[in-house]
mmCIF file of C-alpha atoms and ligand atoms in Angstrom:
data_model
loop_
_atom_site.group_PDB
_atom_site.id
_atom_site.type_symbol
_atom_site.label_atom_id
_atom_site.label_comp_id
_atom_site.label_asym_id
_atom_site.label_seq_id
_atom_site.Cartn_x
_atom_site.Cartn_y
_atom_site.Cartn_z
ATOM 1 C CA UNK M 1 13.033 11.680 -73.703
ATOM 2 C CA UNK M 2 11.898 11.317 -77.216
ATOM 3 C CA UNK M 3 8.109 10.443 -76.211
ATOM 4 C CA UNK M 4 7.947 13.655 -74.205
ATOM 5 C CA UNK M 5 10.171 15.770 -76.977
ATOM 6 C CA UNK M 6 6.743 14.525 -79.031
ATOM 7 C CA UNK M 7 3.937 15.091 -76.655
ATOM 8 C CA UNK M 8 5.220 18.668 -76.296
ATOM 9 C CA UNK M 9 5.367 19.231 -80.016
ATOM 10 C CA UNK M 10 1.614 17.669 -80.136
ATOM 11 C CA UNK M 11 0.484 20.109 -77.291
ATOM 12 C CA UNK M 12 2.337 22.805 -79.395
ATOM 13 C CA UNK M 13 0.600 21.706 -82.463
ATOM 14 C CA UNK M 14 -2.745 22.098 -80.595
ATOM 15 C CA UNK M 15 -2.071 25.165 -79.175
ATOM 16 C CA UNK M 16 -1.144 26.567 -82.272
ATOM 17 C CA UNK M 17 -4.427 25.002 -84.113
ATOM 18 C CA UNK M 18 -6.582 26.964 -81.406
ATOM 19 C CA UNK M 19 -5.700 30.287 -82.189
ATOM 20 C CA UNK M 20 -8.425 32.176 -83.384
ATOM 21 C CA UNK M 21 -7.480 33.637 -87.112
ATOM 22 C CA UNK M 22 -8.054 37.391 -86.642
ATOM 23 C CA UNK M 23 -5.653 38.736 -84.048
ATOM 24 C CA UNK M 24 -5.097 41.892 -83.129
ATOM 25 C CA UNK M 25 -2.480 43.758 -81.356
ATOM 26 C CA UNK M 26 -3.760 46.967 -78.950
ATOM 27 C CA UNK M 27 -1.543 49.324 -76.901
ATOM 28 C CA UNK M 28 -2.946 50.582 -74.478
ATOM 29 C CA UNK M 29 -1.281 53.397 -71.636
ATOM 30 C CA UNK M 30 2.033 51.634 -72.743
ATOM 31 C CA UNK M 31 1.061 47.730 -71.961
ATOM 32 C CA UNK M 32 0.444 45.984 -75.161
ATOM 33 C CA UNK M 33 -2.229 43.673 -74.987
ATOM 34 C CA UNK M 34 -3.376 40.847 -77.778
ATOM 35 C CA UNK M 35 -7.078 41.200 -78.092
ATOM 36 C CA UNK M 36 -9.262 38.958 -80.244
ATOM 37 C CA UNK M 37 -11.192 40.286 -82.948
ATOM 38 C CA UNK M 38 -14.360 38.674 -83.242
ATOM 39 C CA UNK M 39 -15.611 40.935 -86.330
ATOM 40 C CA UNK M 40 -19.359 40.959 -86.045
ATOM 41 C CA UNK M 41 -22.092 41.042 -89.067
ATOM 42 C CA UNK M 42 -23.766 43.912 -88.198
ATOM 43 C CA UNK M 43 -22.326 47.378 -89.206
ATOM 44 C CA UNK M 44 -24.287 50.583 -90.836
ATOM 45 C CA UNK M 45 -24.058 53.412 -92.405
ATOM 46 C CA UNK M 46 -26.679 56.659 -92.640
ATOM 47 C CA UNK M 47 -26.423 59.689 -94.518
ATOM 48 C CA UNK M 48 -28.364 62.788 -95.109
ATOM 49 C CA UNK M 49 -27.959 65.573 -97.909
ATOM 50 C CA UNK M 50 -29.608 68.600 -95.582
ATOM 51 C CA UNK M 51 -33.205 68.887 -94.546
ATOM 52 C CA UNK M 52 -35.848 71.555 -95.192
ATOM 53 C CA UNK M 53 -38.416 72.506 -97.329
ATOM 54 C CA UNK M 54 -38.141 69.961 -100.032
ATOM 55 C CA UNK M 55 -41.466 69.227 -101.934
ATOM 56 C CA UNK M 56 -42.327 67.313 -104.913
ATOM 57 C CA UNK M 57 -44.115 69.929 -106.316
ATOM 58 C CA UNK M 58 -41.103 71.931 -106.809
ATOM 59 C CA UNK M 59 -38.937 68.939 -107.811
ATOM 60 C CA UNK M 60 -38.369 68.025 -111.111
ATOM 61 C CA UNK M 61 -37.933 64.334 -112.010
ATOM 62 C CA UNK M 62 -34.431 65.360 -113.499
ATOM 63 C CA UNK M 63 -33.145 66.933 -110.395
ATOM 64 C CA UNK M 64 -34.671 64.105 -107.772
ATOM 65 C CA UNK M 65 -33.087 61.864 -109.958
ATOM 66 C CA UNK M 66 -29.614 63.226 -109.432
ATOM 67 C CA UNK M 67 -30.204 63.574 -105.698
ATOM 68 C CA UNK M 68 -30.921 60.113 -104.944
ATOM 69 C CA UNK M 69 -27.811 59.195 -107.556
ATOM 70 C CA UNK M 70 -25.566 61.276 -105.229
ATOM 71 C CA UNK M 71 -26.980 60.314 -102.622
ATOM 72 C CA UNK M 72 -26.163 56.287 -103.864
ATOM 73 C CA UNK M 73 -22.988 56.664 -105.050
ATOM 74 C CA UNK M 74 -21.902 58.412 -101.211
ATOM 75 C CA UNK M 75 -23.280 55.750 -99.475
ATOM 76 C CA UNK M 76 -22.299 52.821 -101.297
ATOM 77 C CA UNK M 77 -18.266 54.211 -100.666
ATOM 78 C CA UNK M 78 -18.730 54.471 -97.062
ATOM 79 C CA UNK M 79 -20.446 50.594 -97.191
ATOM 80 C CA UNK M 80 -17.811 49.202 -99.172
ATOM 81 C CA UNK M 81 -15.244 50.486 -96.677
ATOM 82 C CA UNK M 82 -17.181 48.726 -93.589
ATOM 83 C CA UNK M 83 -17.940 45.794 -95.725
ATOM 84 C CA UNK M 84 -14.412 45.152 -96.285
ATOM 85 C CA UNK M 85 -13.578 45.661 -92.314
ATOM 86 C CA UNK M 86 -12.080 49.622 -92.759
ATOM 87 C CA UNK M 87 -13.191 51.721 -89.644
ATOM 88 C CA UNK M 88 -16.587 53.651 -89.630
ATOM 89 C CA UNK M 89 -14.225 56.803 -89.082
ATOM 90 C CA UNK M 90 -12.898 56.651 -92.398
ATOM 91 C CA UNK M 91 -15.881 55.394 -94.032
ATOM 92 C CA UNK M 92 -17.938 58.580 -92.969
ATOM 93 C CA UNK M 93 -15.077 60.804 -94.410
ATOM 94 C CA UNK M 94 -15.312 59.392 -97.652
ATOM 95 C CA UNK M 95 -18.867 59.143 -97.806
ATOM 96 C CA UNK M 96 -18.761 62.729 -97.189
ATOM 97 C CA UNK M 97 -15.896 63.220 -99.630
ATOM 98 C CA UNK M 98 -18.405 62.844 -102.174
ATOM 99 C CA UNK M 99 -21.310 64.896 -101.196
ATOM 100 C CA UNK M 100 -18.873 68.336 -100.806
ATOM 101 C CA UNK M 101 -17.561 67.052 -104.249
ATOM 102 C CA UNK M 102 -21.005 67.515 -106.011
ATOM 103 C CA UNK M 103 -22.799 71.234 -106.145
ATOM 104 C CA UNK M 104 -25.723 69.325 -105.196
ATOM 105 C CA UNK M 105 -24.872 70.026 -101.797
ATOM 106 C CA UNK M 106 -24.133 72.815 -99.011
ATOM 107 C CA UNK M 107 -21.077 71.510 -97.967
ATOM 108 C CA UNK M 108 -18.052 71.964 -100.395
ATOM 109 C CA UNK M 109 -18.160 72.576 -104.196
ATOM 110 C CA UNK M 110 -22.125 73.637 -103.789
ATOM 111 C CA UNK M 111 -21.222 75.491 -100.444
ATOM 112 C CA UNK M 112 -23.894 78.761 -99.995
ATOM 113 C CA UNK M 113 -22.857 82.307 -100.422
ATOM 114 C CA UNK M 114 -22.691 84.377 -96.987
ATOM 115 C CA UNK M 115 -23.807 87.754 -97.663
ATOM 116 C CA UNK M 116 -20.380 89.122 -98.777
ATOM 117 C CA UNK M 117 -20.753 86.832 -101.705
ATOM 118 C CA UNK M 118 -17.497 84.298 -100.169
ATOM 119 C CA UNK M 119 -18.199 80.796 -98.748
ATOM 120 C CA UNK M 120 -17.283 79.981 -95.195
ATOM 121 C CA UNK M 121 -16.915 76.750 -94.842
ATOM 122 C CA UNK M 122 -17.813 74.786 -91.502
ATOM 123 C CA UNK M 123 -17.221 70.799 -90.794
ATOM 124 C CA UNK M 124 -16.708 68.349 -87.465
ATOM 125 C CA UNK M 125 -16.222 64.616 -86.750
ATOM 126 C CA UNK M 126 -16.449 62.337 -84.403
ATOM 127 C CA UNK M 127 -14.595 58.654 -82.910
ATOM 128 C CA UNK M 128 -17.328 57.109 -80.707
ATOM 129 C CA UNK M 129 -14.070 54.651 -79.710
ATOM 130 C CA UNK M 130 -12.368 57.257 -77.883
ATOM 131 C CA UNK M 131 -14.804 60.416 -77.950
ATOM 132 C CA UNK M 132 -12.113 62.184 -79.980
ATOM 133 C CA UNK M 133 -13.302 64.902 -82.007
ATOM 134 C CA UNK M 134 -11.673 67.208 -84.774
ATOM 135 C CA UNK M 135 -13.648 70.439 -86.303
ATOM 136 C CA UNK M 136 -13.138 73.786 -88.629
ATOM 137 C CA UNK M 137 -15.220 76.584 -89.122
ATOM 138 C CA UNK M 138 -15.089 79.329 -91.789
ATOM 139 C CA UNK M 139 -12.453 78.207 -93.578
ATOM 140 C CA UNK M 140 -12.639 79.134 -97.666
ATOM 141 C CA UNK M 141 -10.273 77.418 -99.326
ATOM 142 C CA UNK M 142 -10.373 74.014 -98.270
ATOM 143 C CA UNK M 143 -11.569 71.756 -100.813
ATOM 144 C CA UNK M 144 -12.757 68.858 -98.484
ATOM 145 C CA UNK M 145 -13.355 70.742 -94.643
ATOM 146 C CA UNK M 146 -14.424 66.711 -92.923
ATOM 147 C CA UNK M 147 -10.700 66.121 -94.040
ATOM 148 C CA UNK M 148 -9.097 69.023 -92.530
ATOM 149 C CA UNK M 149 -11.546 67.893 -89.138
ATOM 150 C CA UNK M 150 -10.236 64.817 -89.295
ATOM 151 C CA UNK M 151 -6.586 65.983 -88.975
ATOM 152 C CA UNK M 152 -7.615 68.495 -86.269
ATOM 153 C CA UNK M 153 -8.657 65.186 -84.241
ATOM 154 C CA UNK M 154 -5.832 63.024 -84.985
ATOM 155 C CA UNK M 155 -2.783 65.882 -85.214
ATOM 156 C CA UNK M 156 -3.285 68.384 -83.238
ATOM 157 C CA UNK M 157 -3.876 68.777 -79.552
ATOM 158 C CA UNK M 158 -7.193 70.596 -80.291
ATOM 159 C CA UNK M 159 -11.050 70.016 -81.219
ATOM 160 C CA UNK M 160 -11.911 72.950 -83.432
ATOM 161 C CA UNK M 161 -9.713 75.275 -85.258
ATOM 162 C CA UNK M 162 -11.325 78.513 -87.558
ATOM 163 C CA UNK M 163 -10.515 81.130 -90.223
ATOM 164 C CA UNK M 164 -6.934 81.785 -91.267
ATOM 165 C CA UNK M 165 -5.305 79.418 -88.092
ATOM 166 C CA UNK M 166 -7.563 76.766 -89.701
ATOM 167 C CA UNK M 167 -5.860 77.498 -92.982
ATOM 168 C CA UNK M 168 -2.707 77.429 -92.011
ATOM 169 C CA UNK M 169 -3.333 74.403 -90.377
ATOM 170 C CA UNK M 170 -4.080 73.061 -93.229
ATOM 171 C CA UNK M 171 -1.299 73.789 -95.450
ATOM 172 C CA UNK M 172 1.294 72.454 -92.749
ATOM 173 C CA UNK M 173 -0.915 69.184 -92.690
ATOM 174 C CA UNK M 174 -0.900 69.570 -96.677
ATOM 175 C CA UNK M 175 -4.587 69.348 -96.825
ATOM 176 C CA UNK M 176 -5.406 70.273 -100.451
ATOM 177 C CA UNK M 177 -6.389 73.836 -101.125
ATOM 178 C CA UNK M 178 -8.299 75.623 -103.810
ATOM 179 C CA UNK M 179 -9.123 79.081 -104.975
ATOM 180 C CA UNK M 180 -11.779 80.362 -103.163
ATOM 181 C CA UNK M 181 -13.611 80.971 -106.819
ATOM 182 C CA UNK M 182 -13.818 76.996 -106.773
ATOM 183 C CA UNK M 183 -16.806 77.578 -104.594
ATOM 184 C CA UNK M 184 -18.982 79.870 -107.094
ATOM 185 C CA UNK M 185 -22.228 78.180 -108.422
ATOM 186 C CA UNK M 186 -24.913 79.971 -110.065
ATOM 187 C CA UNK M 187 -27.834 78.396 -108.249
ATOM 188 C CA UNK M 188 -26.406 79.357 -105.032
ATOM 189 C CA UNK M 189 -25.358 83.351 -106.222
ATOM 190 C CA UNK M 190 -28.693 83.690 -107.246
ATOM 191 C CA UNK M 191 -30.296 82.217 -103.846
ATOM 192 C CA UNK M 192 -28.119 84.878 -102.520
ATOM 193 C CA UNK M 193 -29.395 87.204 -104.840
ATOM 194 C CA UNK M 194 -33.071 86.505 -104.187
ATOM 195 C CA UNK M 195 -32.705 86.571 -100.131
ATOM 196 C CA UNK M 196 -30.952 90.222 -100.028
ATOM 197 C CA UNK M 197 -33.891 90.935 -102.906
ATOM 198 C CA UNK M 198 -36.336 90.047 -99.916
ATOM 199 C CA UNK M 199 -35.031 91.424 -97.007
ATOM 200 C CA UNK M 200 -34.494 94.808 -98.837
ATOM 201 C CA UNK M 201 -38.277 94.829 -99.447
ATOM 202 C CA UNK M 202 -39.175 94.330 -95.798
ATOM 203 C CA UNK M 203 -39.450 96.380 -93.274
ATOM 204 C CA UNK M 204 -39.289 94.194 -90.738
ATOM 205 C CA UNK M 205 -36.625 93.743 -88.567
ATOM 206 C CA UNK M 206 -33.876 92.664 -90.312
ATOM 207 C CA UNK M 207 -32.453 89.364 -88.067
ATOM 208 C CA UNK M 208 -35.903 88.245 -88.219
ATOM 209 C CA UNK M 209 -35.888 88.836 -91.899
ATOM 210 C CA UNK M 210 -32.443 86.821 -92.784
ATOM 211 C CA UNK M 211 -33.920 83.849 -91.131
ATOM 212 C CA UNK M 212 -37.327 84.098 -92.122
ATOM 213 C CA UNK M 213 -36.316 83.709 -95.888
ATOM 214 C CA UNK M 214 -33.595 81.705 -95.580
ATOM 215 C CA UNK M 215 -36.091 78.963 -93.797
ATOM 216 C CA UNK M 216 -38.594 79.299 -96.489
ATOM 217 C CA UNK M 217 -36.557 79.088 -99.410
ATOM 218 C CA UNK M 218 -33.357 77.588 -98.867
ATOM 219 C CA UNK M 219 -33.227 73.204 -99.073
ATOM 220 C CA UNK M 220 -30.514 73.965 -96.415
ATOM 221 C CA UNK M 221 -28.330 70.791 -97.675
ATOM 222 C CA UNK M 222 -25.467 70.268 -95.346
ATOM 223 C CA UNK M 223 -24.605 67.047 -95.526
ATOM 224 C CA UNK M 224 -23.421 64.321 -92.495
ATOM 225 C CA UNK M 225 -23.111 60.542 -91.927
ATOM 226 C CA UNK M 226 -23.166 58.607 -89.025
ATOM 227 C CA UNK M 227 -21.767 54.578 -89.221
ATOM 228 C CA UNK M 228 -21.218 51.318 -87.192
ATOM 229 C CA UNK M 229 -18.351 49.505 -88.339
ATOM 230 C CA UNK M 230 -17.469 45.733 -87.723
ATOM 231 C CA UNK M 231 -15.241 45.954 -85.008
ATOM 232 C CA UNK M 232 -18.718 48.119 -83.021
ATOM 233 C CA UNK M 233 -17.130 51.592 -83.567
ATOM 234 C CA UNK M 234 -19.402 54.465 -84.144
ATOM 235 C CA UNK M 235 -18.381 58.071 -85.966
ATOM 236 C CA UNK M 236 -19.999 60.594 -87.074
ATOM 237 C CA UNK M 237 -19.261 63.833 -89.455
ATOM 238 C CA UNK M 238 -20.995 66.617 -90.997
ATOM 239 C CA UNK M 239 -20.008 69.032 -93.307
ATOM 240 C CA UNK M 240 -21.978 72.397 -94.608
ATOM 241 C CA UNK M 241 -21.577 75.807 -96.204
ATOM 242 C CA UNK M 242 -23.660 77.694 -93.219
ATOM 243 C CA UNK M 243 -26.630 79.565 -94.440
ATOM 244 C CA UNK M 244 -27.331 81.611 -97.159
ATOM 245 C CA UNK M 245 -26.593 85.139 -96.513
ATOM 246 C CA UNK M 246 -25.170 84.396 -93.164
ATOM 247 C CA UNK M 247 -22.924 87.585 -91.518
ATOM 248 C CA UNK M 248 -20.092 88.649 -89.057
ATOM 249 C CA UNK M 249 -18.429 84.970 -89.874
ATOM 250 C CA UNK M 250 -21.778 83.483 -88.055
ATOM 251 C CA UNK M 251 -20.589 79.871 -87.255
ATOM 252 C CA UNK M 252 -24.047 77.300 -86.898
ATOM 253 C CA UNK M 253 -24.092 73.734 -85.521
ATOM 254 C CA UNK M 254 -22.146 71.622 -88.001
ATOM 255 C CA UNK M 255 -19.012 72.028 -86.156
ATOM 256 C CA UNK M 256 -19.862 72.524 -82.886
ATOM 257 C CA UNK M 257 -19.611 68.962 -81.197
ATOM 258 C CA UNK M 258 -22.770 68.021 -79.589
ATOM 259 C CA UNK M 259 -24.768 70.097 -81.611
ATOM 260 C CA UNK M 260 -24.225 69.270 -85.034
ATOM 261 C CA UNK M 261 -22.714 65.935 -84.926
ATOM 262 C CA UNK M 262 -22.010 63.346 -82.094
ATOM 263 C CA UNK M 263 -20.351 59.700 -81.019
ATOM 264 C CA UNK M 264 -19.940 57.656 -78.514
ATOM 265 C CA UNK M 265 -19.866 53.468 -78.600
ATOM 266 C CA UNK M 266 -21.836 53.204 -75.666
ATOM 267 C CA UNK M 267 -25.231 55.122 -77.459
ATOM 268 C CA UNK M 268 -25.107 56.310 -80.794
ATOM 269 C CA UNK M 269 -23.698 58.423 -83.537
ATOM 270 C CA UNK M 270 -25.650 61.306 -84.873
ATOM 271 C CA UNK M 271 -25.497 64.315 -87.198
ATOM 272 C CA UNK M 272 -27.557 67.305 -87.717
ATOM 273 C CA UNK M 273 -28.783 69.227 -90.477
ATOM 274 C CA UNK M 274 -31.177 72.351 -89.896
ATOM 275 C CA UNK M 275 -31.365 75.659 -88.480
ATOM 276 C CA UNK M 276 -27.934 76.003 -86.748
ATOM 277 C CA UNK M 277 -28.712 78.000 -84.048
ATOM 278 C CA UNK M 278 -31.566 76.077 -82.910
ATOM 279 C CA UNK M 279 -29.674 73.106 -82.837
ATOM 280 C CA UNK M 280 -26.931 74.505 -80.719
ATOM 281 C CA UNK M 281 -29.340 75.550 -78.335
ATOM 282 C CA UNK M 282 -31.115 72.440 -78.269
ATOM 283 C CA UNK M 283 -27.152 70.996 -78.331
ATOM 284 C CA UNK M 284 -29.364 68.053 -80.428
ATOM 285 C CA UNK M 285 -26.544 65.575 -81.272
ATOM 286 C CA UNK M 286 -25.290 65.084 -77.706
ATOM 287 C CA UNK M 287 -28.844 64.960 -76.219
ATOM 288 C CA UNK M 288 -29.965 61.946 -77.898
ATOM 289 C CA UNK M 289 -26.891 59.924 -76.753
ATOM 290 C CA UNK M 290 -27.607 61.203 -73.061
ATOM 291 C CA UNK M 291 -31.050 60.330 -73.416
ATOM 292 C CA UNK M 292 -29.450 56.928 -74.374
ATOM 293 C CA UNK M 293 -27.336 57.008 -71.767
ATOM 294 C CA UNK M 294 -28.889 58.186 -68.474
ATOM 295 C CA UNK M 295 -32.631 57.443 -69.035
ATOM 296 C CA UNK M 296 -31.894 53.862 -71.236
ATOM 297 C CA UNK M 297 -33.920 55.506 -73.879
ATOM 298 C CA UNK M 298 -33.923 53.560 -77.352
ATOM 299 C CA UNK M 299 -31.988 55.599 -80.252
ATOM 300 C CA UNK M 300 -35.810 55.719 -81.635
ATOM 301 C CA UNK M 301 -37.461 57.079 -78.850
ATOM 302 C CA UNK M 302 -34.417 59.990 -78.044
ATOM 303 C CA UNK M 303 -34.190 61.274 -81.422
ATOM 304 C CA UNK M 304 -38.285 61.520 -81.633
ATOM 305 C CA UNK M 305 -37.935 62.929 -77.812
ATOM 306 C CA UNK M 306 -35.669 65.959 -79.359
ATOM 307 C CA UNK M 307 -36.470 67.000 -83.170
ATOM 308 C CA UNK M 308 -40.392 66.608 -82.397
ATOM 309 C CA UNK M 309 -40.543 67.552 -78.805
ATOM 310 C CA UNK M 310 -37.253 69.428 -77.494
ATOM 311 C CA UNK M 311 -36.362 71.216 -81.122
ATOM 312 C CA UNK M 312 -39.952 71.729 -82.728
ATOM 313 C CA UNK M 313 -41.055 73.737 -79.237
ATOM 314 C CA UNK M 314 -38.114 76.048 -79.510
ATOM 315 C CA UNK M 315 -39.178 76.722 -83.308
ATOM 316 C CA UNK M 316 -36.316 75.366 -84.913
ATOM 317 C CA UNK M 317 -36.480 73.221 -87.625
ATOM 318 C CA UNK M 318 -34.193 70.133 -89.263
ATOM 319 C CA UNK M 319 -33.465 66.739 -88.462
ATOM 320 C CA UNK M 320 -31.050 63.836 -87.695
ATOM 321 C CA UNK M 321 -29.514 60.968 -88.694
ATOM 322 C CA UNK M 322 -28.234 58.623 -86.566
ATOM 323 C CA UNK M 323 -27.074 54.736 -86.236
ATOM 324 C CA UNK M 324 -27.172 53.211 -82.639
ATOM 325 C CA UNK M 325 -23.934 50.601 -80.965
ATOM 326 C CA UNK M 326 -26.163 47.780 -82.271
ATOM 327 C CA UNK M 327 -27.006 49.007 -85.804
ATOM 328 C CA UNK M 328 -30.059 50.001 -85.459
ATOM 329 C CA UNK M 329 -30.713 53.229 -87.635
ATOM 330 C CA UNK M 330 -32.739 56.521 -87.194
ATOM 331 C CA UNK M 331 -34.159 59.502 -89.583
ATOM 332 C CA UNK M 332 -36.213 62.290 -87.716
ATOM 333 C CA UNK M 333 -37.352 65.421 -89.176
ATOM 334 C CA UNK M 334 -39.545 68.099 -88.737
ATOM 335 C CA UNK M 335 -39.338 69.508 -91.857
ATOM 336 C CA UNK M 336 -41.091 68.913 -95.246
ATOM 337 C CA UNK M 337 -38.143 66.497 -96.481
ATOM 338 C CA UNK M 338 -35.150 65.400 -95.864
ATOM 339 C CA UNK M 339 -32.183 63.867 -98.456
ATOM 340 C CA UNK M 340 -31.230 60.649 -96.659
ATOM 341 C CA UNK M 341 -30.166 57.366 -97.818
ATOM 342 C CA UNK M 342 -29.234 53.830 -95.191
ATOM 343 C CA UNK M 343 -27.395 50.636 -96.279
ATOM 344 C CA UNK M 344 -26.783 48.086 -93.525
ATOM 345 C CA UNK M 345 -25.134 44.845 -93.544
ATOM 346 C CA UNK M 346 -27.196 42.811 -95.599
ATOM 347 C CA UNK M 347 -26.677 45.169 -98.343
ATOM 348 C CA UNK M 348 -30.253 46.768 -98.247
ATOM 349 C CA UNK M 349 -30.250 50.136 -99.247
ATOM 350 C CA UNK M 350 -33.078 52.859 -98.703
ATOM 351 C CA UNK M 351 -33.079 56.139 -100.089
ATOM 352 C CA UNK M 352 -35.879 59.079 -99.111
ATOM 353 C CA UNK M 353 -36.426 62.316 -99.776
ATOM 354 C CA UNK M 354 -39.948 63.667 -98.863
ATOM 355 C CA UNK M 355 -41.476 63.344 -95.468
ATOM 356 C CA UNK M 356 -44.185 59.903 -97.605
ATOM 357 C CA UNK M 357 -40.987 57.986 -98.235
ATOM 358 C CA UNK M 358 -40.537 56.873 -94.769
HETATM 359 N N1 LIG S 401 -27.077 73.414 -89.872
HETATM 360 C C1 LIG S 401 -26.441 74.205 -90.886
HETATM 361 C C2 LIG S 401 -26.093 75.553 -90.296
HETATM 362 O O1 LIG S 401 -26.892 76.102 -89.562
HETATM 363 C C3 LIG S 401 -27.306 74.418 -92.076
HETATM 364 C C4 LIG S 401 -27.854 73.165 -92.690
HETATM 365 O O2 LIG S 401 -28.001 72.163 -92.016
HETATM 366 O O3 LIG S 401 -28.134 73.172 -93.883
HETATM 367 O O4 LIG S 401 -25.055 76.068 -90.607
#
């Protein structure tokens, strides 16, 4: 009796010795299930601070300076966060979390001026784990609209909420508010000022006009992220101001899921920056995953397939980021530049800002 009272313990012994260290517990549809995590190396991360017409020429060494600091300081949060295991979800909301901090950017504190001098504020995210999605769209006092997106996805029973709902919304969810006057930057009241200038002198007609000069002048600057965590979750988020001058609570890409910003584990996660409209017609975010998915396109060869083919023949203008299920990362513009910065697991990091520093 004793011999056997020790073989079990040895086969308990053993049995405990095999299990693997990182366990996990999963419900799923009411069953719980123990799943192994096997954490892999590879994760990513990808961000972009708008695209458009950004040249050297009109740079100064100052200002690119502070871009590409911006741009390191976001993107070194959001790889910290997957470095330590955290989920690409939240590492792409804090990532972004800094770029609508800084009035670098069209997306929060340096949010553009619609042409009744307020900012409307517009942001959407994605889980490529589940395909859940949150999103806002002219909201104006929200300081951080990615967070308000993200509680849209994970409290509430819809995808995109806008205007005063949003904002009320918010304040049940106790999102943190500001006073719309939070918002006001010179540079941006005077790109106001100098778009209104323009169309006033033309004679032109005047939707052609708004979108003419707001091509040509504004650095558009909504800013997104797209990462692969450890565990092989994508997400994806963007967040933006809109466009300069922009009317009648005009709504553009950056929340619209499958325009502006897209996930799914099984391709890729992307997000937009560009001419809204274009981009919703092109519905650029969710075409590159299904050129992923049904044609078994790389992540490469779809985003090249829609900014330079799909997008460039309709006339818009903008570009992507993206990061595919295996880590494999993607930048495609059509524009003169584009503020974008990578890390991936090995701790490289690559920042570009012109169209030469691919
Ligand atoms: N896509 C944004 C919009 O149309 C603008 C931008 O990317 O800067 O609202």
């Amino acid at each position: 009796m004793k011999r056997i009272v020790i073989f079990l313990s040895f086969i308990v012994f053993l049995a405990c010795k095999e299990q693997p260290k990182e366990v996990t517990t999963t419900s799923i549809v009411g069953t719980t299930i123990e799943e192994t995590l096997s954490p892999k190396d590879n994760f990513g991360i990808v961000i972009h601070g708008g695209a458009g017409t950004i040249l050297k020429e009109n740079m100064t060494p100052e200002k690119e300076t502070a871009y590409k600091m911006k741009l390191e300081e976001a993107i070194r949060i959001g790889h910290t966060i997957l470095k330590n295991g955290g989920t690409s979800l939240e590492a792409v909301e804090k990532t972004i979390n800094v770029l609508e901090n800084s009035p670098l950017f069209n997306a929060g504190k340096g949010a553009v001026f619609t042409n009744q001098g307020t900012n409307e504020l517009d942001a959407s995210i994605m889980d490529g784990s589940t395909l859940n999605a949150g999103a806002v769209a002219g909201v104006k006092t929200i300081k951080n609209p990615i967070n308000l997106a993200r509680e849209v996805m994970l409290n509430s029973p819809h995808v995109l909420l806008s205007g005063s709902g949003a904002e009320l919304f918010a304040k049940e969810r106790n999102i943190e508010t500001v006073d719309p006057s939070y918002f006001f930057t010179e540079d941006r009241m005077r790109s106001l000022e100098k778009v209104k200038e323009t169309i006033s002198k033309k004679e032109a007609d005047k939707t052609t006009a708004f979108y003419d000069h707001t091509i040509k002048d504004s650095k558009f600057g909504t800013v997104g992220c797209a990462a692969l965590d450890k565990h092989g979750n994508l997400a994806a988020g963007t967040s933006t101001g809109g466009m300069t001058n922009k009317k009648w609570n005009r709504i553009g890409d950056s929340p619209i899921i499958g325009a502006g910003t897209y996930a799914n584990n099984a391709t890729c996660a992307v997000s937009s920056t560009g001419w809204g409209e274009y981009f919703i017609r092109a519905m650029v975010a969710y075409d590159i995953s299904a050129l992923m998915e049904y044609k078994g396109l790389s992540l490469k060869e779809a985003a090249k397939e829609v900014i330079q083919n799909k997008l460039t023949k309709l006339g818009g203008t903008g570009g992507i980021v993206a990061i595919d299920h295996n880590g494999a990362i993607t930048m495609e513009f059509n524009t003169a530049g584009m503020y974008r910065a990578t890390m991936n697991a090995t701790d490289e990091l690559t920042i570009g800002i012109y169209k030469k520093d691919e």
